[in-house]
Coordinates of C-alpha atoms in Angstrom, one line a residue:
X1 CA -14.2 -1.4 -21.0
X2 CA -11.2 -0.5 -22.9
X3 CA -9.7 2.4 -20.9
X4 CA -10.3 0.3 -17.6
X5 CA -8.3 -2.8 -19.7
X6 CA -5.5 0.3 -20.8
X7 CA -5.2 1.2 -16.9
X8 CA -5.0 -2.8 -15.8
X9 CA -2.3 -3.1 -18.1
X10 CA -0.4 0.1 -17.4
X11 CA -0.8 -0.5 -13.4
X12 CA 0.4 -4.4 -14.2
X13 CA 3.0 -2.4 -16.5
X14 CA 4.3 -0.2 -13.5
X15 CA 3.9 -3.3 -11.1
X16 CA 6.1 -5.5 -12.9
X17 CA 9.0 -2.9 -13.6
X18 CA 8.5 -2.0 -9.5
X19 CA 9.0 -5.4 -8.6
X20 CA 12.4 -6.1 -10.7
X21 CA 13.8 -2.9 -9.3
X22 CA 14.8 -3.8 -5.9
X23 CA 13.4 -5.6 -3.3
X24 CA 13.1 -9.4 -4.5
X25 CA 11.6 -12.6 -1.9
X26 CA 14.0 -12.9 0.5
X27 CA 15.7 -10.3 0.8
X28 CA 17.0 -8.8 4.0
X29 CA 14.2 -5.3 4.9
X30 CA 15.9 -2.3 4.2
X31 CA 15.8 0.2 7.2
X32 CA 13.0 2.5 7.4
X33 CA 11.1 4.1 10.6
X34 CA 7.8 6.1 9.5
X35 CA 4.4 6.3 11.3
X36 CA 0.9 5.4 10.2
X37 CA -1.7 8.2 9.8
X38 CA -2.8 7.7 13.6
X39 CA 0.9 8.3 14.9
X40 CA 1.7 4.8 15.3
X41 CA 5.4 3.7 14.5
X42 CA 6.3 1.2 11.9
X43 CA 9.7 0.1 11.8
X44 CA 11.5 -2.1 9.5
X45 CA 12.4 -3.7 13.1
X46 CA 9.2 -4.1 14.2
X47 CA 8.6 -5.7 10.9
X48 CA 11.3 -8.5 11.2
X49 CA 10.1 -11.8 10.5
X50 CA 6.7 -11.1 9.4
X51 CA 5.0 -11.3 6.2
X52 CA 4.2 -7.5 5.0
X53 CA 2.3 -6.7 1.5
X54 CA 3.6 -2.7 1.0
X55 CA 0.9 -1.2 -1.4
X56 CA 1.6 2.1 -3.1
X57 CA -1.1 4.7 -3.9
X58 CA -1.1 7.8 -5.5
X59 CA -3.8 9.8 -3.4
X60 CA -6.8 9.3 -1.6
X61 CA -8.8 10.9 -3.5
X62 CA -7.4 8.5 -7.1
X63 CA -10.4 7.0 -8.0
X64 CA -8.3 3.7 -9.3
X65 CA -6.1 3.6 -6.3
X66 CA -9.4 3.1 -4.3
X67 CA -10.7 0.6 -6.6
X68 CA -7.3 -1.4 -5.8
X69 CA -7.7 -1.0 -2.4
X70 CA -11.1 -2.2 -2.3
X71 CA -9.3 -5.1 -4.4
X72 CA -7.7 -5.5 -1.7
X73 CA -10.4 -6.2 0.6
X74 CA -12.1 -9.0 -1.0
X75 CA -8.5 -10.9 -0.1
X76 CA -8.3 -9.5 3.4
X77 CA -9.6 -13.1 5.0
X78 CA -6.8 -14.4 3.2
X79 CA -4.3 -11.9 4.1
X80 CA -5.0 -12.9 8.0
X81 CA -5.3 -16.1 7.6
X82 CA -2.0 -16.3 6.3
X83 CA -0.1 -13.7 8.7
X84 CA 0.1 -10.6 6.3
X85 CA 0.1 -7.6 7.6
X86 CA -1.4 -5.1 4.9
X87 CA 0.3 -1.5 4.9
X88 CA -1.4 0.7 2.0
X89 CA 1.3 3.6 1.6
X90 CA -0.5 6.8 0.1
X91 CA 1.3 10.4 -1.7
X92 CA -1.5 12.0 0.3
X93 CA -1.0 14.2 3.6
X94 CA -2.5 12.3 6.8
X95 CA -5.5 14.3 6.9
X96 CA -6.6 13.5 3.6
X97 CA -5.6 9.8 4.0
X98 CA -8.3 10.0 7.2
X99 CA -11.0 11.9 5.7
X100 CA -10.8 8.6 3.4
X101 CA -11.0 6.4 5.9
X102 CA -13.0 7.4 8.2
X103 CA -16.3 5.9 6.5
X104 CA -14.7 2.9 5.3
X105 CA -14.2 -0.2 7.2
X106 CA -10.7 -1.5 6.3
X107 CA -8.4 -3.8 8.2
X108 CA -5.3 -2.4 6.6
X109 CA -2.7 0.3 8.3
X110 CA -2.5 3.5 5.9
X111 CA 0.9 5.3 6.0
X112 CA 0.7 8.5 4.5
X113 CA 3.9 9.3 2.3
X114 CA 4.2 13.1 0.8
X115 CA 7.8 12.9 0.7
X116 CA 8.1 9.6 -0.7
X117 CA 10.5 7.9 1.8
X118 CA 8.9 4.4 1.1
X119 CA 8.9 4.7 -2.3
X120 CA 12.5 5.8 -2.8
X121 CA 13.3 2.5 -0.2
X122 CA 11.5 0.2 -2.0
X123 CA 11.1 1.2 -6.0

């Protein structure tokens, strides 16, 4: 119980220094053009207007980055009933990130981020 407190903390830790880095509510998108792990583009153009939760991840195969995404889950009702569109942005290569995938029944777009273009935008 301890060590799972420990990583809360330290992933609440990271969150809150991620968020005071950059991006804030409001502000304008920076520009960024990637594609999701089936080949489909995401633009920060096509994302204009919407309301978009960005979720880092290490790896697919992080055993607490798959407990968050799971998290993440339990809110997706939520998330579409309120017009979020739910990108979870992984270190992993796009055949890993679909190997993880493939059994799971998610309603969130993966982007897979080796190089980490996303990050480097947005942390």
């Amino acid at each position: 119980m301890q060590r799972q407190l420990i990583i809360l903390l330290s992933l609440l830790t990271s969150l809150t220094a991620f968020a005071q880095k950059k991006i804030q509510t409001g502000s304008p998108l920076p520009h960024f053009s990637v594609t999701d792990v089936h080949g489909l583009l995401v633009t920060s153009d096509s994302l204009a207007g919407k309301k978009v939760l960005l979720s880092f991840t290490r790896n697919a195969g992080c055993p607490v980055c798959n407990s968050y995404v799971h998290q993440l889950l339990e809110y997706a009702d939520s998330f579409r009933r309120e017009g979020i569109e739910v990108f979870i942005v992984s270190q992993s290569p796009p055949r890993s990130v679909k190997q993880y995938i493939e059994n799971e029944n998610l309603p969130f777009r993966f982007i897979s981020d080796t190089s980490d273009h996303l990050y480097n935008i947005f942390a």
